Coordinates of C-alpha atoms in Angstrom, one line a residue:
Chain A
M1 CA 47.1 101.5 132.0
E2 CA 48.3 99.2 129.3
A3 CA 46.5 97.6 126.6
E4 CA 47.4 94.0 126.5
R5 CA 47.1 92.7 123.1
S6 CA 47.5 89.5 121.3
P7 CA 46.2 89.7 117.9
G8 CA 43.7 87.1 117.1
V9 CA 43.6 87.9 113.5
G10 CA 45.1 85.9 110.7
S11 CA 48.7 86.4 109.9
G12 CA 47.9 88.5 106.9
N13 CA 46.8 91.3 109.0
S14 CA 49.8 91.6 111.2
G15 CA 51.0 94.7 109.5
T16 CA 47.7 96.5 109.7
Y17 CA 47.1 95.2 113.2
T18 CA 49.7 97.4 114.7
A19 CA 47.7 100.3 113.4
E20 CA 44.9 99.4 115.6
I21 CA 47.2 99.0 118.6
A22 CA 48.5 102.5 118.1
E23 CA 45.1 103.8 117.7
S24 CA 44.1 102.0 120.8
L25 CA 46.1 104.4 122.7
R26 CA 44.1 107.2 121.3
F27 CA 40.7 105.8 121.4
E28 CA 41.3 104.3 124.8
E29 CA 39.4 107.0 126.5
E30 CA 36.7 107.0 124.0
I31 CA 36.1 103.4 124.3
Q32 CA 36.2 103.5 128.0
S33 CA 33.5 106.0 128.0
L34 CA 31.3 103.6 126.1
I35 CA 31.9 100.9 128.5
H36 CA 29.4 100.4 131.2
P37 CA 30.8 100.8 134.6
S38 CA 29.1 97.6 135.7
F39 CA 31.1 95.7 133.2
D40 CA 33.2 93.4 135.1
A41 CA 34.4 91.1 132.4
S42 CA 37.9 91.6 131.5
P43 CA 38.8 90.9 128.0
A44 CA 39.6 87.3 127.5
T45 CA 42.4 88.2 125.4
G46 CA 43.7 91.7 125.0
G47 CA 43.9 91.0 121.3
S48 CA 40.3 90.7 120.7
F49 CA 39.6 93.9 122.6
T50 CA 42.2 95.9 120.9
A51 CA 41.0 94.5 117.6
L52 CA 37.8 96.3 118.4
L53 CA 39.6 99.3 119.6
G54 CA 41.0 99.7 116.1
L55 CA 37.6 100.2 114.8
P56 CA 35.7 103.4 114.8
A57 CA 33.9 103.9 118.0
N58 CA 30.5 103.1 116.8
Q59 CA 31.5 99.9 115.1
A60 CA 33.2 98.8 118.2
V61 CA 30.1 99.5 120.2
E62 CA 28.1 97.4 117.8
L63 CA 30.4 94.5 118.1
L64 CA 30.6 94.8 121.8
H65 CA 26.9 94.6 122.0
E66 CA 27.0 91.2 120.4
P67 CA 26.4 88.5 122.9
G68 CA 29.6 86.8 123.3
P69 CA 30.5 83.5 124.7
G70 CA 30.8 85.2 128.0
E71 CA 33.5 83.0 129.4
P72 CA 34.6 83.8 132.9
P73 CA 37.2 86.5 132.9
A74 CA 39.2 84.8 135.5
S75 CA 41.0 82.6 133.1
A76 CA 41.8 85.5 130.9
A77 CA 42.9 87.6 133.8
A78 CA 45.4 85.0 134.8
S79 CA 47.0 85.1 131.5
S80 CA 46.9 88.8 130.6
P81 CA 46.6 92.1 132.4
V82 CA 43.2 93.3 132.9
W83 CA 41.8 96.1 130.9
Q84 CA 40.8 98.4 133.6
I85 CA 37.3 99.6 133.4
R86 CA 36.8 102.8 135.1
P87 CA 33.7 102.8 137.0
G88 CA 31.5 105.7 137.0
E89 CA 31.6 106.5 133.3
Q90 CA 28.6 106.8 131.3
G91 CA 28.3 104.1 128.8
A92 CA 26.1 101.9 126.8
A93 CA 24.7 98.6 127.8
P94 CA 26.9 96.1 129.5
I95 CA 29.4 94.9 127.1
R96 CA 30.8 91.5 126.9
L97 CA 33.8 91.0 124.8
P98 CA 33.5 88.1 122.6
L99 CA 36.2 85.6 123.3
G100 CA 37.9 83.9 120.6
C101 CA 35.4 85.2 118.1
C102 CA 37.7 87.8 116.8
S103 CA 38.2 86.1 113.6
S104 CA 34.6 85.6 113.0
T105 CA 33.3 88.9 114.2
F106 CA 36.3 90.8 112.9
P107 CA 35.1 93.7 110.8
S108 CA 36.1 94.1 107.3
N109 CA 39.7 94.7 106.7
A110 CA 38.9 97.8 104.9
A111 CA 38.6 99.7 108.1
L112 CA 41.9 98.4 109.2
V113 CA 43.4 99.3 105.9
D114 CA 42.1 102.8 106.3
R115 CA 43.7 103.0 109.7
A116 CA 46.9 101.7 108.3
V117 CA 46.9 104.2 105.5
R118 CA 46.3 107.0 107.8
F119 CA 48.8 105.7 110.2
P120 CA 52.0 107.3 109.1
V121 CA 50.5 110.7 109.5
F122 CA 49.3 109.7 112.9
A123 CA 52.7 108.3 113.8
A124 CA 54.5 111.4 112.7
E125 CA 52.3 113.6 114.7
E126 CA 52.5 111.6 117.8
S127 CA 56.1 110.7 118.2
P128 CA 58.4 112.6 115.9
A129 CA 61.1 112.6 118.5
S130 CA 61.1 108.9 119.1
S131 CA 61.1 108.0 115.5
S132 CA 64.2 110.0 114.9
G133 CA 66.0 107.6 117.1
G134 CA 66.8 105.9 113.9
G135 CA 66.4 102.1 113.6
G136 CA 64.7 101.5 116.9
P137 CA 64.1 98.0 118.2
P138 CA 62.5 95.8 115.7
L139 CA 58.9 95.4 115.8
R140 CA 58.1 92.8 118.4
L141 CA 54.6 92.2 117.4
K142 CA 53.8 88.8 116.1
V143 CA 50.7 87.1 115.0
E144 CA 49.9 84.6 117.7
S145 CA 46.9 82.6 118.7
P146 CA 44.4 84.5 120.8
D147 CA 45.3 82.4 123.8
S148 CA 48.9 83.1 124.0
D149 CA 50.5 86.1 125.6
S150 CA 52.4 88.8 123.9
P151 CA 54.4 91.5 125.5
P152 CA 52.9 94.8 125.3
S153 CA 54.7 97.2 123.1
L154 CA 53.8 100.7 123.4
S155 CA 56.5 102.1 121.4
I156 CA 54.9 100.7 118.3
P157 CA 54.0 104.0 116.8
S158 CA 57.6 105.0 116.8
E159 CA 58.8 101.7 115.5
K160 CA 56.3 101.5 112.8
P161 CA 57.7 104.2 110.5
Q162 CA 61.1 102.7 111.1
Q163 CA 59.9 99.4 110.0
R164 CA 58.2 100.8 107.1
S165 CA 61.2 102.8 106.0
A166 CA 63.4 99.8 106.6
K167 CA 61.1 97.7 104.4
R168 CA 61.2 100.4 101.8
K169 CA 64.9 100.6 102.0
E170 CA 65.2 96.9 101.5
A171 CA 62.8 97.0 98.6
G172 CA 64.7 99.9 97.2
K173 CA 68.1 98.2 97.4
S174 CA 67.6 96.5 94.2
K175 CA 66.8 99.8 92.5
T176 CA 69.0 102.7 91.8
K177 CA 69.1 104.5 95.1
G178 CA 65.3 104.5 95.4
T179 CA 65.2 108.2 95.5
T180 CA 61.5 108.5 94.8
K181 CA 60.5 106.3 97.6
K182 CA 63.0 107.9 99.9
S183 CA 61.8 111.4 99.0
K184 CA 58.3 110.3 99.9
S185 CA 59.4 108.8 103.1
T186 CA 61.4 111.9 104.0
E187 CA 58.4 114.0 103.4
K188 CA 56.4 111.9 105.8
N189 CA 59.0 111.1 108.3
N190 CA 60.2 114.6 108.3
A191 CA 61.6 114.0 111.7
V192 CA 64.5 111.9 110.5
P193 CA 67.1 114.5 109.6
K194 CA 70.3 112.6 109.7
A195 CA 72.1 111.5 106.6
E196 CA 73.2 108.0 107.1
A197 CA 76.9 108.3 106.9
E198 CA 77.5 104.7 107.5
D199 CA 75.9 104.0 104.1
I200 CA 78.4 106.1 102.5
N201 CA 81.3 104.3 104.1
G202 CA 79.7 101.0 103.4
G203 CA 78.8 102.1 100.0
D204 CA 82.2 101.4 98.8
K205 CA 81.3 97.8 98.9
L206 CA 77.7 98.0 97.7
P207 CA 77.0 98.8 94.1
Y208 CA 74.7 101.6 95.3
V209 CA 75.2 104.3 97.9
H210 CA 72.2 104.7 100.2
V211 CA 72.0 108.1 101.6
R212 CA 69.1 109.5 103.5
A213 CA 68.2 112.9 102.3
R214 CA 68.2 115.6 104.9
R215 CA 65.2 117.8 105.5
G216 CA 64.9 120.6 103.0
Q217 CA 67.5 119.2 100.6
A218 CA 67.1 117.9 97.2
T219 CA 66.7 114.2 96.8
D220 CA 67.8 114.1 93.2
S221 CA 70.2 111.3 92.5
H222 CA 72.8 113.7 91.2
S223 CA 72.7 115.8 94.3
L224 CA 72.7 112.7 96.5
A225 CA 75.9 111.5 94.7
E226 CA 77.4 114.9 95.1
R227 CA 76.6 115.0 98.7
A228 CA 78.1 111.6 99.3
R229 CA 81.2 112.7 97.4
R230 CA 81.4 115.9 99.4
E231 CA 81.2 114.1 102.7
K232 CA 83.9 111.7 101.5
I233 CA 86.1 114.6 100.8
N234 CA 85.4 116.3 104.1
A235 CA 86.3 113.1 105.9
R236 CA 89.6 112.9 104.2
M237 CA 90.3 116.5 104.9
K238 CA 89.7 115.9 108.5
L239 CA 92.2 113.0 108.4
L240 CA 94.7 115.3 106.8
Q241 CA 94.1 118.0 109.4
E242 CA 94.9 115.5 112.1
L243 CA 98.1 114.5 110.4
V244 CA 99.4 117.9 109.8
P245 CA 100.3 119.6 113.1
G246 CA 98.6 122.9 113.7
C247 CA 95.9 122.4 111.1
N248 CA 93.1 121.9 113.5
K249 CA 92.6 125.6 114.3
I250 CA 92.6 126.7 110.7
T251 CA 89.2 127.1 109.2
G252 CA 88.7 127.2 105.5
T253 CA 89.7 124.6 103.0
A254 CA 92.1 126.8 101.0
L255 CA 94.2 127.6 104.0
V256 CA 94.2 124.1 105.2
L257 CA 95.4 123.0 101.7
D258 CA 98.2 125.6 101.8
E259 CA 99.2 124.3 105.2
I260 CA 99.3 120.7 103.9
I261 CA 101.4 121.8 101.0
N262 CA 103.8 123.6 103.3
H263 CA 104.1 120.5 105.5
V264 CA 104.9 118.2 102.5
Q265 CA 107.4 120.6 101.2
S266 CA 109.1 120.9 104.6
L267 CA 109.2 117.1 104.9
Q268 CA 110.8 116.8 101.5
R269 CA 113.3 119.5 102.4
Q270 CA 114.1 117.6 105.6
V271 CA 114.8 114.4 103.6
E272 CA 117.2 116.3 101.4
F273 CA 119.1 117.9 104.2
L274 CA 119.3 114.7 106.1
S275 CA 120.6 112.8 103.1
M276 CA 123.3 115.4 102.7
R277 CA 124.2 115.0 106.3
L278 CA 124.3 111.3 106.0
A279 CA 126.5 111.6 103.1
A280 CA 128.9 113.6 105.1
V281 CA 128.9 111.4 108.1
N282 CA 130.4 108.2 107.2
P283 CA 128.4 105.7 108.7
R284 CA 129.6 103.0 110.3
I285 CA 126.1 102.0 110.3
D286 CA 125.2 100.4 113.6
F287 CA 122.8 97.8 112.7
G288 CA 122.4 97.1 116.3
A289 CA 120.4 100.3 116.5
L290 CA 117.8 98.5 114.5
D291 CA 117.3 95.9 117.1
S292 CA 115.5 98.5 119.3
F293 CA 112.8 98.5 116.7
L294 CA 112.1 94.9 116.9
P295 CA 109.1 93.8 118.7
A296 CA 109.0 90.5 120.4
E297 CA 106.6 88.9 118.0
C298 CA 109.0 89.3 115.0
G299 CA 111.0 86.3 116.3
P300 CA 108.4 83.6 115.6
L301 CA 107.8 85.1 112.2
Q302 CA 111.3 84.1 111.2
A303 CA 110.5 80.4 111.9
A304 CA 107.4 80.6 109.9
N305 CA 109.2 82.3 107.1
G306 CA 111.7 79.5 106.9
R307 CA 108.9 77.0 106.5
T308 CA 106.8 78.8 104.0
G309 CA 109.6 80.2 102.0
V310 CA 107.5 81.6 99.2
A311 CA 105.2 84.5 99.8
L312 CA 102.5 84.6 97.2
D313 CA 100.8 87.5 98.9
P314 CA 102.1 91.0 99.5
A315 CA 101.0 90.7 103.1
P316 CA 103.0 87.6 104.1
W317 CA 105.7 88.8 101.9
S318 CA 106.0 91.9 103.9
S319 CA 105.9 90.0 107.1
S320 CA 108.5 87.6 105.9
D321 CA 110.7 90.6 105.1
A322 CA 110.1 92.0 108.5
A323 CA 111.0 88.7 110.0
S324 CA 114.2 88.6 108.0
A325 CA 114.9 92.1 109.1
A326 CA 114.3 91.1 112.6
G327 CA 116.7 88.3 112.3
G328 CA 119.6 90.7 112.1
V329 CA 120.9 92.3 109.0
R330 CA 124.2 90.6 109.0
R331 CA 122.5 87.2 109.0
L332 CA 120.1 88.1 106.3
P333 CA 120.7 86.1 103.2
P334 CA 120.1 88.2 100.1
Q335 CA 119.1 85.0 98.4
Q336 CA 115.9 85.1 100.2
F337 CA 114.6 88.0 98.3
W338 CA 115.7 86.6 95.0
H339 CA 114.0 83.3 95.9
V340 CA 110.8 85.1 96.5
D341 CA 111.1 87.0 93.3
L342 CA 111.7 84.0 91.2
V343 CA 109.1 81.7 92.6
C344 CA 106.4 84.2 92.9
P345 CA 104.8 84.4 89.5
Q346 CA 102.2 87.0 90.2
Q347 CA 102.6 90.1 88.2
T348 CA 102.2 92.9 90.6
S349 CA 104.0 91.4 93.5
A350 CA 106.8 90.0 91.4
S351 CA 107.4 93.3 89.6
W352 CA 107.1 95.1 92.9
E353 CA 109.7 93.0 94.5
R354 CA 112.0 93.3 91.6
D355 CA 111.9 97.1 91.7
P356 CA 114.1 98.0 94.6
H357 CA 116.7 95.6 93.6
V358 CA 116.7 97.0 90.2
L359 CA 117.1 100.4 91.7
L360 CA 119.8 99.3 94.0
N361 CA 121.7 97.3 91.5
S362 CA 121.1 98.6 88.0
G363 CA 122.0 102.2 88.2
I364 CA 125.7 102.6 88.1
S365 CA 124.9 106.2 88.0
L366 CA 122.4 105.9 90.8
F367 CA 123.9 103.7 93.4
G368 CA 127.1 102.5 92.0
Y369 CA 126.4 98.9 92.7
D370 CA 129.4 96.7 92.6
P371 CA 128.7 93.3 91.3
A372 CA 131.8 91.8 92.8
N373 CA 130.6 92.4 96.2
S374 CA 127.3 90.7 96.1
G375 CA 128.7 87.2 95.6
N376 CA 126.4 84.5 94.6
S377 CA 123.4 86.6 94.1
V378 CA 124.8 88.3 91.0
P379 CA 123.8 85.8 88.4
V380 CA 120.3 85.8 89.7
N381 CA 120.3 89.5 89.7
S382 CA 121.5 89.8 86.1
N383 CA 118.7 87.5 85.0
Q384 CA 116.3 89.9 86.6
L385 CA 118.0 92.8 85.1
K386 CA 117.6 91.3 81.6
T387 CA 113.9 90.8 82.1
E388 CA 113.5 94.1 83.6
L389 CA 115.3 96.2 81.0
Chain B
M1 CA 112.6 105.2 118.5
E2 CA 109.9 102.7 118.8
N3 CA 108.7 101.5 115.4
P4 CA 107.2 98.1 115.8
N5 CA 105.3 98.5 112.6
P6 CA 106.6 95.9 110.1
K7 CA 106.3 98.5 107.3
S8 CA 108.6 100.9 109.0
L9 CA 110.9 98.0 109.9
M10 CA 111.2 97.2 106.3
A11 CA 111.8 100.8 105.4
A12 CA 114.5 101.0 107.9
F13 CA 116.2 97.9 106.8
H14 CA 116.1 98.7 103.1
F15 CA 117.3 102.2 103.7
Q16 CA 120.2 101.1 105.8
R17 CA 121.2 98.6 103.2
A18 CA 121.1 101.1 100.5
L19 CA 123.0 103.5 102.6
S20 CA 125.8 101.0 103.2
L21 CA 125.9 100.3 99.5
V22 CA 126.2 103.9 98.6
H23 CA 128.9 104.5 101.1
R24 CA 130.8 101.5 100.0
T25 CA 130.7 102.2 96.3
A26 CA 130.7 105.9 96.0
S27 CA 133.1 107.0 98.6
K28 CA 135.3 108.6 96.1
S29 CA 132.6 110.7 94.6
S30 CA 131.8 114.1 95.9
R31 CA 129.5 114.6 98.8
A32 CA 126.8 116.1 96.7
V33 CA 126.7 113.1 94.5
R34 CA 126.5 110.8 97.4
G35 CA 123.8 112.9 99.0
R36 CA 121.7 112.7 95.9
R37 CA 122.1 109.0 95.8
I38 CA 121.2 108.7 99.5
Q39 CA 118.1 110.8 98.8
C40 CA 117.1 108.5 96.0
A41 CA 117.7 105.6 98.3
A42 CA 115.5 107.1 100.9
Y43 CA 112.6 107.6 98.5
A44 CA 113.1 104.2 97.1
S45 CA 113.0 102.4 100.4
M46 CA 110.1 104.5 101.5
A47 CA 108.1 103.7 98.4
Y48 CA 109.1 100.1 98.5
S49 CA 107.9 99.6 102.1
A50 CA 104.7 101.4 101.4
G51 CA 103.7 98.6 99.1
P52 CA 102.2 98.4 95.7
R53 CA 98.8 99.3 96.8
R54 CA 99.4 102.9 97.0
A55 CA 99.4 105.0 93.9
W56 CA 102.1 107.4 95.1
S57 CA 104.5 104.5 95.9
R58 CA 104.0 103.0 92.4
A59 CA 104.5 106.4 90.8
L60 CA 107.5 107.1 92.8
L61 CA 109.2 103.9 92.0
R62 CA 108.3 104.3 88.4
R63 CA 109.9 107.7 88.4
L64 CA 113.1 106.4 90.1
R65 CA 113.3 103.4 87.8
R66 CA 112.9 105.6 84.7
A67 CA 115.6 107.9 86.0
A68 CA 117.9 105.0 86.7
R69 CA 117.4 103.6 83.3
R70 CA 117.9 106.8 81.5
R71 CA 121.1 107.2 83.5
Q72 CA 120.5 110.9 83.7
P73 CA 119.2 111.1 87.1
R74 CA 120.8 114.3 88.0
A75 CA 118.9 116.6 85.7
G76 CA 115.6 115.2 86.5
W77 CA 116.3 114.9 90.1
R78 CA 117.7 118.4 90.4
R79 CA 114.6 119.8 88.8
R80 CA 112.3 117.8 91.0
A81 CA 114.2 118.3 94.1
A82 CA 114.4 122.0 93.5
A83 CA 110.7 122.1 93.0
G84 CA 110.3 120.4 96.2
A85 CA 112.8 122.2 98.3
G86 CA 113.1 125.5 96.5
A87 CA 110.9 128.5 96.3
A88 CA 107.4 128.0 97.4
S89 CA 106.2 130.6 95.2
R90 CA 106.8 128.5 92.2
V91 CA 104.6 125.7 93.3
A92 CA 101.0 126.4 92.9
T93 CA 98.6 126.5 95.8
G94 CA 95.6 124.4 96.3
A95 CA 94.9 121.1 94.7
A96 CA 97.3 121.8 91.8
G97 CA 100.2 122.3 94.2
L98 CA 99.3 119.1 96.0
R99 CA 99.3 117.2 92.7
R100 CA 102.8 118.5 91.9
L101 CA 104.1 117.5 95.3
V102 CA 102.7 114.1 95.7
P103 CA 104.0 111.6 93.2
G104 CA 101.4 110.4 90.8
G105 CA 99.1 113.2 91.9
G106 CA 98.3 114.3 88.4
G107 CA 96.3 111.3 87.5
M108 CA 93.8 111.1 90.3
D109 CA 90.6 112.7 91.3
Y110 CA 90.5 115.1 94.2
C111 CA 89.2 112.5 96.6
S112 CA 92.0 110.0 96.0
L113 CA 94.5 112.8 96.0
L114 CA 93.6 113.6 99.5
E115 CA 93.9 110.0 100.6
E116 CA 97.2 109.5 98.9
T117 CA 98.5 112.8 100.4
A118 CA 97.6 111.5 103.9
D119 CA 99.5 108.2 103.3
Y120 CA 102.4 110.1 101.7
I121 CA 102.7 112.4 104.7
K122 CA 102.6 109.5 107.1
C123 CA 105.4 107.6 105.2
L124 CA 107.4 110.8 104.8
S125 CA 107.4 111.5 108.4
V126 CA 108.4 108.0 109.3
Q127 CA 111.3 108.2 106.8
V128 CA 112.4 111.6 108.2
K129 CA 112.4 110.2 111.7
L130 CA 114.4 107.2 110.6
M131 CA 117.0 109.3 108.9
Q132 CA 117.2 111.6 111.8
S133 CA 117.9 108.7 114.2
I134 CA 120.5 107.3 111.9
A135 CA 122.2 110.6 111.5
D136 CA 122.1 111.2 115.3
S137 CA 123.5 107.8 116.2
A138 CA 126.1 108.1 113.5
S139 CA 127.2 111.4 114.7
L140 CA 127.2 110.2 118.2
C141 CA 129.4 107.3 117.2
G142 CA 131.7 109.6 115.4
Q143 CA 132.1 111.7 118.4
L144 CA 133.3 108.9 120.5

């Protein structure tokens, strides 16, 4: 049995109206017992009836006793499902629901406000599990005219605390972490245990990190920040464990760190031994071996590189380098690098691009660069050397 | 070896270029000297291809540049290389050891240290694979 509802109240009561809807589920049986079995009139609009359902039972009975317009229920039945009246129940005098008089006969909002205030407790009792679903479908209730339909939404009690917490969260966004509000909401919505990790990841962009406090944990801003930092560190440790082979089975941070250190040391040792080996082997370096690295899409990059010429960004800069690398090392004009260096005025990228050439070319002790071999790129290079050193 | 990554392509290119340079110019020097230079070339090309956005690559290039300028690379490099390749007992364990290993590790907080370590390990392994393949192909060619 569903309660069809379309609130006939003014728009200001939409928030509190949902309270009545929720309570309608509770008081459904109570109200039904009040209804005379001979009552055949269906509610003209579910909204008006459920508005009454939000009231305490006695008030609802008083209202129902009012002589309403008594329109034929057929028109209402066509538009909305009928509120089933169970025959055989003891009840009061025949009740006719007033149609379209909700606004006029609507009880004071104080009652609804009371309902609304008591609602979170009610919701927490009723559906703790569903509210932990976290960000359920947004509240579909809208304030509509009494004549229009509205889809029944029974999951309102579970959505309500989500909406409220979402509203609180939006209100708290302008404040520093809104810890006080969140602590209150965590006490009430004690069924939401998860810490919102996505806030931490997204918190790098926002000025504030929004973290939901877990149950039983402190909601102090310091501890929240510490918890966010700890989770960041744990995430990075997990990444490292994946990188280092054989680290997954190890439990304990210290051992994992030792393993990582061993791995880095072994890699550095490998570099050293391989460099010794390469020194011994005289390479006729087969640049054709590089071609196996080249993906198909590096080809068109070369054309683009020729057009643009200057890379003002590190990203296109690197792609232009890859394109030039793809073009074949023998064909690569060294002037291309110098050209980029000269034209690109930006500090970081320019100094960055200069670096390897300085390393390659400046250190006689280091690389033994022979100026005679490089041809026309030498004067450019010496200019850069002067600025560099 | 499949490395369609443009970064590793660049690393490969720069390293090979440096390698050819070293062999061309320092063929008369001893093997150890050349080996040291090749090692520097490896680190330089690795750091260069990693990009300026990484703290470790900037620190590494800074260190290499300083060494090149001072023209006393051997002392510094021997010390550092020994620390990296030598007795593990000398290097501390835990975060301090990591800071010593990863270039630029001394100036970061723990969180960034872990991040830089991950990137450093990634680039190191790529570089090692690259050098391995070059050595293998070179030795293969030599055998023929």
